[in-house]
Amino acid sequence: MPGDRFTHLDDQGRAQMVDVTDKAQTQREATARARIRMQPQTLAMIRDKRHPKGDVIATARIAGIQAAKKTWDLIPMCHPLLLSKVTVAIEEAGQDGLEILTTCKLKGVTGVEMEALTAASVAALTLYDMCKAVDRGMVIEEICLLEKSGGRSGHYQREDCELDDER
Amino acid sequence: MPGDRFTHLDDQGRAQMVDVTDKAQTQREATARARIRMQPQTLAMIRDKRHPKGDVIATARIAGIQAAKKTWDLIPMCHPLLLSKVTVAIEEAGQDGLEILTTCKLKGVTGVEMEALTAASVAALTLYDMCKAVDRGMVIEEICLLEKSGGRSGHYQREDCELDDER
Amino acid sequence: MPGDRFTHLDDQGRAQMVDVTDKAQTQREATARARIRMQPQTLAMIRDKRHPKGDVIATARIAGIQAAKKTWDLIPMCHPLLLSKVTVAIEEAGQDGLEILTTCKLKGVTGVEMEALTAASVAALTLYDMCKAVDRGMVIEEICLLEKSGGRSGHYQREDCELDDER
Amino acid sequence: MPGDRFTHLDDQGRAQMVDVTDKAQTQREATARARIRMQPQTLAMIRDKRHPKGDVIATARIAGIQAAKKTWDLIPMCHPLLLSKVTVAIEEAGQDGLEILTTCKLKGVTGVEMEALTAASVAALTLYDMCKAVDRGMVIEEICLLEKSGGRSGHYQREDCELDDER
Amino acid sequence: MPGDRFTHLDDQGRAQMVDVTDKAQTQREATARARIRMQPQTLAMIRDKRHPKGDVIATARIAGIQAAKKTWDLIPMCHPLLLSKVTVAIEEAGQDGLEILTTCKLKGVTGVEMEALTAASVAALTLYDMCKAVDRGMVIEEICLLEKSGGRSGHYQREDCELDDER
Amino acid sequence: MPGDRFTHLDDQGRAQMVDVTDKAQTQREATARARIRMQPQTLAMIRDKRHPKGDVIATARIAGIQAAKKTWDLIPMCHPLLLSKVTVAIEEAGQDGLEILTTCKLKGVTGVEMEALTAASVAALTLYDMCKAVDRGMVIEEICLLEKSGGRSGHYQREDCELDDER
């Protein structure tokens, strides 16, 4: 792998939007994950039905879906593409955290891992925004790609965002 | 703090863009941080002058600056605002990581921590995008607010994204 | 129909961008309509050649076309898509109104009624904006889908925005 | 009023973004309304707790808030501005409809009625989108300005979107 | 001037959005110009009343106005700002060209020359787009700043886009 | 050619987004060019390694790539499309200028010359923005289409932005 070239850089070392014109159109899917840690009381407020958990979670989920569609505008070398599915799920992760799982899918020539990662990141940022008045010390952590299928590089899967053991 | 109310939620528990019309216009500043861990070889390729480090870093920095200006469009309850300064700095963090430090500033009625956090997140996503062809297992981690000044809530500072000890 | 499920909601009742990956790529077309009622003098000013009708109408038409292309960004669960045609026509409707007719078309996997409806709505809002200095009481009304073809659900046509008789 | 000139049109009859540089900076507020009529069963599905009403309504509300912030991008002659508050409320209106009430506010030199109207329109379009699979015949109707305060033109109020009696 | 520093570059030579927090809020205005040369027949078609000149010109003018408002999104180091006036005028320039004159204005801390230049450029691109089916060889030329007032650097004026003689 | 019709104008002389639904999906490519003239000292500062040339050029190149993807949003009658490649190259042009060469590519139903021209224009505007503090008199000039292939109209090539001799 050390011998590999970065595909976004042409011969003169310039970042460019690489040519994917001739790549095969296949069904592609990617799943990403983010976590946000917070004070247990903050999580309790979200979980607590008297406190309107629904909207905190719903707002973050919608923000993540919307962000997935804007990935080409946020990440300079990303290609525009036609996402055919975006889902964002948010679950509790222990006493002090929420876990965001996103899946993006399309029939196209480019992978969708950036879209899944962007959705997860923006959903996490939105959770932060919705709760920052009561907990400024929240930390977004462990944004990573969990699974990817459908491209030339084959199927990829990892268990967790911890760096792979074989490294 | 458990008794606090989420300021984005009105009496019926609906998320809304809260009224800041009468807040004081003051100078506000926020600094955020993100880290991305990668294989040492990936970092070496970025650092290595033969491999065009400049553009990987420059692309991420520009993406972060652009994203700060779009925070109001990405985070549903964020107010539009007029950032008067955005900086994004990217440095090596050990043998296997990069650290992104962002600062946003304005004279206005709302804090700019979401802008700083969004800049850091999108810069990190862009680094991932630029390098994912050689290292799909990178992890974005520890996105947090480091410092904030200028609002009603006073000055805030933390040393690291690790959860505060007092928790 | 009461037994139907909303397709934007998954098993846990969460709004998601539904999976259209495997839907058939067909030619799809939709026509929508909006009306805006105004004072007869306001309409006369638009119609009157001395008053620059052309630009009021042209501005609204262009705004409608541009909005159709942004539907995926405005309506959270809409899929991005490649419109192959957008037309916006604006005609007089009686002594005190204008009628906007929009048509959108594409070869793709999702219907384009939201694009046609969004174009009609934004064209109407633009007419309001252009004339509000002289007539603040204008009302936008009867935005509805007139016709739709090309999808799994077959051809749909209605005569008017009045609620269907069979209801 | 027939003698008035459209403020968006200069001497040559060209639409322009009018000069508001010297207008007074005051607190401005506007409230708008939209209604969407649907089949009673569709409304029942939204209302019914087994059917996830929360997200249909929440999605529409968030879409409306986001759209208010994009009004300058949708309506060609609208000025960019810094909304300090946006609220979107959605209530049942009889057996077969929902009513959307939006309020926008800012301290600035331009009125915010277009922002309130745009929020109401896009929230209504989103309701249509969320329910169109079960009820294609919904009609958005009676989008109008209910109240406006803070500008040179004084306070404006209407009871309903029905055209004013004095017309 | 050779000794000057580029203000967008910090000590490490990184592009950043420079700090304008403490700059004086003054009234600022800028006028820019672009020209597009075309075949005389193409110009005749635009001028000719049978051919709908109105919309070609109107479309370009609206596109220019809209683009001025998006300058902060197009030019990475531009600050977001609140334009209080944008005008775009398009006139014939000889037998084979059109001239676009744009003016932008605001009360703020940053100049608006980029906004005026962006409006002129996008209006010219739109003219190209509207006419390219009949004249693919059109050339956009001489986009320059004609006048600028209101900033720290004082009043600036040039007669033409030709490079200044004193150079 | 004088007998040709502008394809963006329908029978009533209204600008519309023309119907391309039935056009052939082919591989299309376009190359455009822009030049910006500046004082020799300004060029020297960019070229000089002590002055951070890298970022000026990199920022302009990234801005051009991003703008290509937004062409449909900037030029009202442009169709949305899925660019499969965008490159922006910036080279010195004599003692007092820079030349920008852009190439866009896709497999689709519409040409990409507007995307290439938009990329060149916005890259030039960004160069202006990055250097305007030291050289306000820069002129962007000679934005033109150099080559186009893949559409119904066949291959097109010109040597320079000078108007064709046969005119």
mmCIF file with all atom_site columns, C-alpha atoms in Angstrom, chain E residues 11-166:
data_model
loop_
_atom_site.group_PDB
_atom_site.id
_atom_site.type_symbol
_atom_site.label_atom_id
_atom_site.label_alt_id
_atom_site.label_comp_id
_atom_site.label_asym_id
_atom_site.label_entity_id
_atom_site.label_seq_id
_atom_site.pdbx_PDB_ins_code
_atom_site.Cartn_x
_atom_site.Cartn_y
_atom_site.Cartn_z
_atom_site.occupancy
_atom_site.B_iso_or_equiv
_atom_site.pdbx_formal_charge
_atom_site.auth_seq_id
_atom_site.auth_comp_id
_atom_site.auth_asym_id
_atom_site.auth_atom_id
_atom_site.pdbx_PDB_model_num
ATOM 1   C CA . ASP E 1 11  ? 2.401   33.316 8.836   1.00 0.00 ? 11  ASP E CA 1
ATOM 2   C CA . GLN E 1 12  ? 2.667   29.733 7.710   1.00 0.00 ? 12  GLN E CA 1
ATOM 3   C CA . GLY E 1 13  ? 1.509   30.604 4.232   1.00 0.00 ? 13  GLY E CA 1
ATOM 4   C CA . ARG E 1 14  ? -1.933  29.152 4.652   1.00 0.00 ? 14  ARG E CA 1
ATOM 5   C CA . ALA E 1 15  ? -4.997  30.610 3.037   1.00 0.00 ? 15  ALA E CA 1
ATOM 6   C CA . GLN E 1 16  ? -7.505  31.707 5.682   1.00 0.00 ? 16  GLN E CA 1
ATOM 7   C CA . MET E 1 17  ? -10.617 33.838 5.873   1.00 0.00 ? 17  MET E CA 1
ATOM 8   C CA . VAL E 1 18  ? -8.999  36.951 7.274   1.00 0.00 ? 18  VAL E CA 1
ATOM 9   C CA . ASP E 1 19  ? -10.193 38.580 10.470  1.00 0.00 ? 19  ASP E CA 1
ATOM 10  C CA . VAL E 1 20  ? -12.399 41.585 9.763   1.00 0.00 ? 20  VAL E CA 1
ATOM 11  C CA . THR E 1 21  ? -14.032 41.672 13.198  1.00 0.00 ? 21  THR E CA 1
ATOM 12  C CA . ASP E 1 22  ? -12.616 45.060 14.058  1.00 0.00 ? 22  ASP E CA 1
ATOM 13  C CA . LYS E 1 23  ? -12.923 46.781 10.702  1.00 0.00 ? 23  LYS E CA 1
ATOM 14  C CA . ALA E 1 24  ? -15.121 49.849 10.580  1.00 0.00 ? 24  ALA E CA 1
ATOM 15  C CA . GLN E 1 25  ? -18.707 49.414 9.465   1.00 0.00 ? 25  GLN E CA 1
ATOM 16  C CA . THR E 1 26  ? -19.133 51.855 6.606   1.00 0.00 ? 26  THR E CA 1
ATOM 17  C CA . GLN E 1 27  ? -21.210 52.185 3.488   1.00 0.00 ? 27  GLN E CA 1
ATOM 18  C CA . ARG E 1 28  ? -19.417 50.382 0.680   1.00 0.00 ? 28  ARG E CA 1
ATOM 19  C CA . GLU E 1 29  ? -20.150 50.200 -3.003  1.00 0.00 ? 29  GLU E CA 1
ATOM 20  C CA . ALA E 1 30  ? -18.512 48.602 -6.009  1.00 0.00 ? 30  ALA E CA 1
ATOM 21  C CA . THR E 1 31  ? -19.177 48.630 -9.723  1.00 0.00 ? 31  THR E CA 1
ATOM 22  C CA . ALA E 1 32  ? -17.851 45.971 -12.084 1.00 0.00 ? 32  ALA E CA 1
ATOM 23  C CA . ARG E 1 33  ? -18.073 45.293 -15.777 1.00 0.00 ? 33  ARG E CA 1
ATOM 24  C CA . ALA E 1 34  ? -17.976 42.369 -18.153 1.00 0.00 ? 34  ALA E CA 1
ATOM 25  C CA . ARG E 1 35  ? -18.278 42.173 -21.919 1.00 0.00 ? 35  ARG E CA 1
ATOM 26  C CA . ILE E 1 36  ? -19.301 39.340 -24.145 1.00 0.00 ? 36  ILE E CA 1
ATOM 27  C CA . ARG E 1 37  ? -18.525 39.375 -27.854 1.00 0.00 ? 37  ARG E CA 1
ATOM 28  C CA . MET E 1 38  ? -20.692 37.469 -30.277 1.00 0.00 ? 38  MET E CA 1
ATOM 29  C CA . GLN E 1 39  ? -21.581 37.327 -33.932 1.00 0.00 ? 39  GLN E CA 1
ATOM 30  C CA . PRO E 1 40  ? -23.565 40.360 -35.106 1.00 0.00 ? 40  PRO E CA 1
ATOM 31  C CA . GLN E 1 41  ? -26.419 38.045 -36.064 1.00 0.00 ? 41  GLN E CA 1
ATOM 32  C CA . THR E 1 42  ? -26.565 36.718 -32.520 1.00 0.00 ? 42  THR E CA 1
ATOM 33  C CA . LEU E 1 43  ? -26.814 40.222 -31.170 1.00 0.00 ? 43  LEU E CA 1
ATOM 34  C CA . ALA E 1 44  ? -29.459 41.030 -33.736 1.00 0.00 ? 44  ALA E CA 1
ATOM 35  C CA . MET E 1 45  ? -31.499 38.056 -32.598 1.00 0.00 ? 45  MET E CA 1
ATOM 36  C CA . ILE E 1 46  ? -31.383 39.308 -29.026 1.00 0.00 ? 46  ILE E CA 1
ATOM 37  C CA . ARG E 1 47  ? -32.212 42.860 -30.068 1.00 0.00 ? 47  ARG E CA 1
ATOM 38  C CA . ASP E 1 48  ? -34.935 41.813 -32.499 1.00 0.00 ? 48  ASP E CA 1
ATOM 39  C CA . LYS E 1 49  ? -38.338 42.077 -30.940 1.00 0.00 ? 49  LYS E CA 1
ATOM 40  C CA . ARG E 1 50  ? -39.604 39.004 -32.809 1.00 0.00 ? 50  ARG E CA 1
ATOM 41  C CA . HIS E 1 51  ? -36.944 37.067 -31.010 1.00 0.00 ? 51  HIS E CA 1
ATOM 42  C CA . PRO E 1 52  ? -37.629 37.312 -27.345 1.00 0.00 ? 52  PRO E CA 1
ATOM 43  C CA . LYS E 1 53  ? -34.784 39.533 -26.282 1.00 0.00 ? 53  LYS E CA 1
ATOM 44  C CA . GLY E 1 54  ? -36.530 40.312 -23.050 1.00 0.00 ? 54  GLY E CA 1
ATOM 45  C CA . ASP E 1 55  ? -36.044 36.937 -21.559 1.00 0.00 ? 55  ASP E CA 1
ATOM 46  C CA . VAL E 1 56  ? -32.439 36.461 -22.610 1.00 0.00 ? 56  VAL E CA 1
ATOM 47  C CA . ILE E 1 57  ? -31.517 39.709 -20.950 1.00 0.00 ? 57  ILE E CA 1
ATOM 48  C CA . ALA E 1 58  ? -33.859 39.211 -18.006 1.00 0.00 ? 58  ALA E CA 1
ATOM 49  C CA . THR E 1 59  ? -32.529 35.728 -17.346 1.00 0.00 ? 59  THR E CA 1
ATOM 50  C CA . ALA E 1 60  ? -28.942 36.956 -17.354 1.00 0.00 ? 60  ALA E CA 1
ATOM 51  C CA . ARG E 1 61  ? -29.787 39.871 -15.086 1.00 0.00 ? 61  ARG E CA 1
ATOM 52  C CA . ILE E 1 62  ? -31.549 37.667 -12.565 1.00 0.00 ? 62  ILE E CA 1
ATOM 53  C CA . ALA E 1 63  ? -28.724 35.138 -12.668 1.00 0.00 ? 63  ALA E CA 1
ATOM 54  C CA . GLY E 1 64  ? -26.260 37.909 -11.929 1.00 0.00 ? 64  GLY E CA 1
ATOM 55  C CA . ILE E 1 65  ? -28.256 39.174 -8.984  1.00 0.00 ? 65  ILE E CA 1
ATOM 56  C CA . GLN E 1 66  ? -28.616 35.689 -7.558  1.00 0.00 ? 66  GLN E CA 1
ATOM 57  C CA . ALA E 1 67  ? -24.914 35.001 -8.007  1.00 0.00 ? 67  ALA E CA 1
ATOM 58  C CA . ALA E 1 68  ? -23.932 38.173 -6.149  1.00 0.00 ? 68  ALA E CA 1
ATOM 59  C CA . LYS E 1 69  ? -25.700 36.762 -3.108  1.00 0.00 ? 69  LYS E CA 1
ATOM 60  C CA . LYS E 1 70  ? -23.753 33.498 -3.391  1.00 0.00 ? 70  LYS E CA 1
ATOM 61  C CA . THR E 1 71  ? -20.292 35.003 -3.699  1.00 0.00 ? 71  THR E CA 1
ATOM 62  C CA . TRP E 1 72  ? -19.314 33.829 -0.212  1.00 0.00 ? 72  TRP E CA 1
ATOM 63  C CA . ASP E 1 73  ? -20.148 30.290 -1.304  1.00 0.00 ? 73  ASP E CA 1
ATOM 64  C CA . LEU E 1 74  ? -18.246 30.468 -4.589  1.00 0.00 ? 74  LEU E CA 1
ATOM 65  C CA . ILE E 1 75  ? -15.069 32.281 -3.562  1.00 0.00 ? 75  ILE E CA 1
ATOM 66  C CA . PRO E 1 76  ? -13.541 30.338 -0.665  1.00 0.00 ? 76  PRO E CA 1
ATOM 67  C CA . MET E 1 77  ? -12.022 33.204 1.316   1.00 0.00 ? 77  MET E CA 1
ATOM 68  C CA . CYS E 1 78  ? -14.910 35.664 0.889   1.00 0.00 ? 78  CYS E CA 1
ATOM 69  C CA . HIS E 1 79  ? -16.840 36.641 3.986   1.00 0.00 ? 79  HIS E CA 1
ATOM 70  C CA . PRO E 1 80  ? -20.588 36.226 4.133   1.00 0.00 ? 80  PRO E CA 1
ATOM 71  C CA . LEU E 1 81  ? -22.245 39.636 4.003   1.00 0.00 ? 81  LEU E CA 1
ATOM 72  C CA . LEU E 1 82  ? -25.621 41.317 3.717   1.00 0.00 ? 82  LEU E CA 1
ATOM 73  C CA . LEU E 1 83  ? -25.901 43.015 0.344   1.00 0.00 ? 83  LEU E CA 1
ATOM 74  C CA . SER E 1 84  ? -28.330 45.895 0.558   1.00 0.00 ? 84  SER E CA 1
ATOM 75  C CA . LYS E 1 85  ? -28.456 46.530 -3.183  1.00 0.00 ? 85  LYS E CA 1
ATOM 76  C CA . VAL E 1 86  ? -27.584 44.643 -6.351  1.00 0.00 ? 86  VAL E CA 1
ATOM 77  C CA . THR E 1 87  ? -28.218 45.937 -9.831  1.00 0.00 ? 87  THR E CA 1
ATOM 78  C CA . VAL E 1 88  ? -27.288 44.386 -13.138 1.00 0.00 ? 88  VAL E CA 1
ATOM 79  C CA . ALA E 1 89  ? -27.628 46.369 -16.355 1.00 0.00 ? 89  ALA E CA 1
ATOM 80  C CA . ILE E 1 90  ? -26.985 44.896 -19.785 1.00 0.00 ? 90  ILE E CA 1
ATOM 81  C CA . GLU E 1 91  ? -26.463 47.133 -22.809 1.00 0.00 ? 91  GLU E CA 1
ATOM 82  C CA . GLU E 1 92  ? -25.299 46.710 -26.372 1.00 0.00 ? 92  GLU E CA 1
ATOM 83  C CA . ALA E 1 93  ? -21.608 47.332 -26.928 1.00 0.00 ? 93  ALA E CA 1
ATOM 84  C CA . GLY E 1 94  ? -21.054 47.961 -30.617 1.00 0.00 ? 94  GLY E CA 1
ATOM 85  C CA . GLN E 1 95  ? -22.176 45.631 -33.397 1.00 0.00 ? 95  GLN E CA 1
ATOM 86  C CA . ASP E 1 96  ? -21.038 42.445 -31.793 1.00 0.00 ? 96  ASP E CA 1
ATOM 87  C CA . GLY E 1 97  ? -21.194 42.626 -28.067 1.00 0.00 ? 97  GLY E CA 1
ATOM 88  C CA . LEU E 1 98  ? -23.067 43.189 -24.858 1.00 0.00 ? 98  LEU E CA 1
ATOM 89  C CA . GLU E 1 99  ? -21.782 45.020 -21.823 1.00 0.00 ? 99  GLU E CA 1
ATOM 90  C CA . ILE E 1 100 ? -22.801 44.105 -18.302 1.00 0.00 ? 100 ILE E CA 1
ATOM 91  C CA . LEU E 1 101 ? -22.562 46.663 -15.538 1.00 0.00 ? 101 LEU E CA 1
ATOM 92  C CA . THR E 1 102 ? -23.147 45.574 -11.954 1.00 0.00 ? 102 THR E CA 1
ATOM 93  C CA . THR E 1 103 ? -23.313 47.501 -8.725  1.00 0.00 ? 103 THR E CA 1
ATOM 94  C CA . CYS E 1 104 ? -23.330 46.086 -5.217  1.00 0.00 ? 104 CYS E CA 1
ATOM 95  C CA . LYS E 1 105 ? -23.738 47.989 -1.991  1.00 0.00 ? 105 LYS E CA 1
ATOM 96  C CA . LEU E 1 106 ? -23.872 47.375 1.733   1.00 0.00 ? 106 LEU E CA 1
ATOM 97  C CA . LYS E 1 107 ? -23.245 48.874 5.127   1.00 0.00 ? 107 LYS E CA 1
ATOM 98  C CA . GLY E 1 108 ? -20.622 46.537 6.481   1.00 0.00 ? 108 GLY E CA 1
ATOM 99  C CA . VAL E 1 109 ? -17.024 45.733 7.229   1.00 0.00 ? 109 VAL E CA 1
ATOM 100 C CA . THR E 1 110 ? -15.916 44.227 3.935   1.00 0.00 ? 110 THR E CA 1
ATOM 101 C CA . GLY E 1 111 ? -15.775 45.516 0.402   1.00 0.00 ? 111 GLY E CA 1
ATOM 102 C CA . VAL E 1 112 ? -18.189 44.223 -2.195  1.00 0.00 ? 112 VAL E CA 1
ATOM 103 C CA . GLU E 1 113 ? -16.031 44.136 -5.306  1.00 0.00 ? 113 GLU E CA 1
ATOM 104 C CA . MET E 1 114 ? -16.069 40.343 -5.425  1.00 0.00 ? 114 MET E CA 1
ATOM 105 C CA . GLU E 1 115 ? -19.858 40.426 -5.355  1.00 0.00 ? 115 GLU E CA 1
ATOM 106 C CA . ALA E 1 116 ? -19.982 42.893 -8.244  1.00 0.00 ? 116 ALA E CA 1
ATOM 107 C CA . LEU E 1 117 ? -17.430 40.896 -10.237 1.00 0.00 ? 117 LEU E CA 1
ATOM 108 C CA . THR E 1 118 ? -19.245 37.628 -9.572  1.00 0.00 ? 118 THR E CA 1
ATOM 109 C CA . ALA E 1 119 ? -22.563 39.117 -10.661 1.00 0.00 ? 119 ALA E CA 1
ATOM 110 C CA . ALA E 1 120 ? -20.987 40.345 -13.894 1.00 0.00 ? 120 ALA E CA 1
ATOM 111 C CA . SER E 1 121 ? -19.316 37.013 -14.596 1.00 0.00 ? 121 SER E CA 1
ATOM 112 C CA . VAL E 1 122 ? -22.399 34.895 -14.013 1.00 0.00 ? 122 VAL E CA 1
ATOM 113 C CA . ALA E 1 123 ? -24.597 37.246 -16.029 1.00 0.00 ? 123 ALA E CA 1
ATOM 114 C CA . ALA E 1 124 ? -22.116 36.871 -18.876 1.00 0.00 ? 124 ALA E CA 1
ATOM 115 C CA . LEU E 1 125 ? -22.056 33.083 -18.516 1.00 0.00 ? 125 LEU E CA 1
ATOM 116 C CA . THR E 1 126 ? -25.854 33.085 -18.647 1.00 0.00 ? 126 THR E CA 1
ATOM 117 C CA . LEU E 1 127 ? -25.860 35.130 -21.843 1.00 0.00 ? 127 LEU E CA 1
ATOM 118 C CA . TYR E 1 128 ? -23.455 32.553 -23.260 1.00 0.00 ? 128 TYR E CA 1
ATOM 119 C CA . ASP E 1 129 ? -25.733 29.735 -22.188 1.00 0.00 ? 129 ASP E CA 1
ATOM 120 C CA . MET E 1 130 ? -28.841 31.322 -23.656 1.00 0.00 ? 130 MET E CA 1
ATOM 121 C CA . CYS E 1 131 ? -27.194 31.894 -27.024 1.00 0.00 ? 131 CYS E CA 1
ATOM 122 C CA . LYS E 1 132 ? -24.718 29.035 -27.351 1.00 0.00 ? 132 LYS E CA 1
ATOM 123 C CA . ALA E 1 133 ? -27.005 26.996 -29.572 1.00 0.00 ? 133 ALA E CA 1
ATOM 124 C CA . VAL E 1 134 ? -26.593 29.595 -32.304 1.00 0.00 ? 134 VAL E CA 1
ATOM 125 C CA . ASP E 1 135 ? -23.088 30.916 -31.533 1.00 0.00 ? 135 ASP E CA 1
ATOM 126 C CA . ARG E 1 136 ? -20.650 28.648 -29.797 1.00 0.00 ? 136 ARG E CA 1
ATOM 127 C CA . GLY E 1 137 ? -17.734 30.993 -30.348 1.00 0.00 ? 137 GLY E CA 1
ATOM 128 C CA . MET E 1 138 ? -18.759 33.809 -28.046 1.00 0.00 ? 138 MET E CA 1
ATOM 129 C CA . VAL E 1 139 ? -16.006 35.182 -25.809 1.00 0.00 ? 139 VAL E CA 1
ATOM 130 C CA . ILE E 1 140 ? -16.429 36.702 -22.356 1.00 0.00 ? 140 ILE E CA 1
ATOM 131 C CA . GLU E 1 141 ? -13.808 39.336 -21.906 1.00 0.00 ? 141 GLU E CA 1
ATOM 132 C CA . GLU E 1 142 ? -12.625 42.194 -19.786 1.00 0.00 ? 142 GLU E CA 1
ATOM 133 C CA . ILE E 1 143 ? -14.192 41.469 -16.462 1.00 0.00 ? 143 ILE E CA 1
ATOM 134 C CA . CYS E 1 144 ? -12.873 44.182 -14.191 1.00 0.00 ? 144 CYS E CA 1
ATOM 135 C CA . LEU E 1 145 ? -13.609 46.444 -11.266 1.00 0.00 ? 145 LEU E CA 1
ATOM 136 C CA . LEU E 1 146 ? -14.622 49.915 -12.430 1.00 0.00 ? 146 LEU E CA 1
ATOM 137 C CA . GLU E 1 147 ? -15.151 51.699 -9.157  1.00 0.00 ? 147 GLU E CA 1
ATOM 138 C CA . LYS E 1 148 ? -15.032 51.039 -5.450  1.00 0.00 ? 148 LYS E CA 1
ATOM 139 C CA . SER E 1 149 ? -15.770 53.268 -2.509  1.00 0.00 ? 149 SER E CA 1
ATOM 140 C CA . GLY E 1 150 ? -16.195 53.127 1.209   1.00 0.00 ? 150 GLY E CA 1
ATOM 141 C CA . GLY E 1 151 ? -13.323 51.070 2.517   1.00 0.00 ? 151 GLY E CA 1
ATOM 142 C CA . ARG E 1 152 ? -10.064 51.852 4.259   1.00 0.00 ? 152 ARG E CA 1
ATOM 143 C CA . SER E 1 153 ? -8.266  51.889 0.934   1.00 0.00 ? 153 SER E CA 1
ATOM 144 C CA . GLY E 1 154 ? -10.215 54.886 -0.300  1.00 0.00 ? 154 GLY E CA 1
ATOM 145 C CA . HIS E 1 155 ? -11.942 55.579 -3.576  1.00 0.00 ? 155 HIS E CA 1
ATOM 146 C CA . TYR E 1 156 ? -10.829 53.686 -6.676  1.00 0.00 ? 156 TYR E CA 1
ATOM 147 C CA . GLN E 1 157 ? -11.849 54.371 -10.233 1.00 0.00 ? 157 GLN E CA 1
ATOM 148 C CA . ARG E 1 158 ? -10.718 53.212 -13.650 1.00 0.00 ? 158 ARG E CA 1
ATOM 149 C CA . GLU E 1 159 ? -11.917 54.177 -17.075 1.00 0.00 ? 159 GLU E CA 1
ATOM 150 C CA . ASP E 1 160 ? -11.715 50.840 -18.738 1.00 0.00 ? 160 ASP E CA 1
ATOM 151 C CA . CYS E 1 161 ? -10.660 47.251 -18.200 1.00 0.00 ? 161 CYS E CA 1
ATOM 152 C CA . GLU E 1 162 ? -7.548  47.903 -20.231 1.00 0.00 ? 162 GLU E CA 1
ATOM 153 C CA . LEU E 1 163 ? -4.547  47.519 -17.974 1.00 0.00 ? 163 LEU E CA 1
ATOM 154 C CA . ASP E 1 164 ? -3.667  50.838 -16.386 1.00 0.00 ? 164 ASP E CA 1
ATOM 155 C CA . ASP E 1 165 ? -1.079  52.875 -18.285 1.00 0.00 ? 165 ASP E CA 1
ATOM 156 C CA . GLU E 1 166 ? 1.093   53.485 -15.291 1.00 0.00 ? 166 GLU E CA 1
#
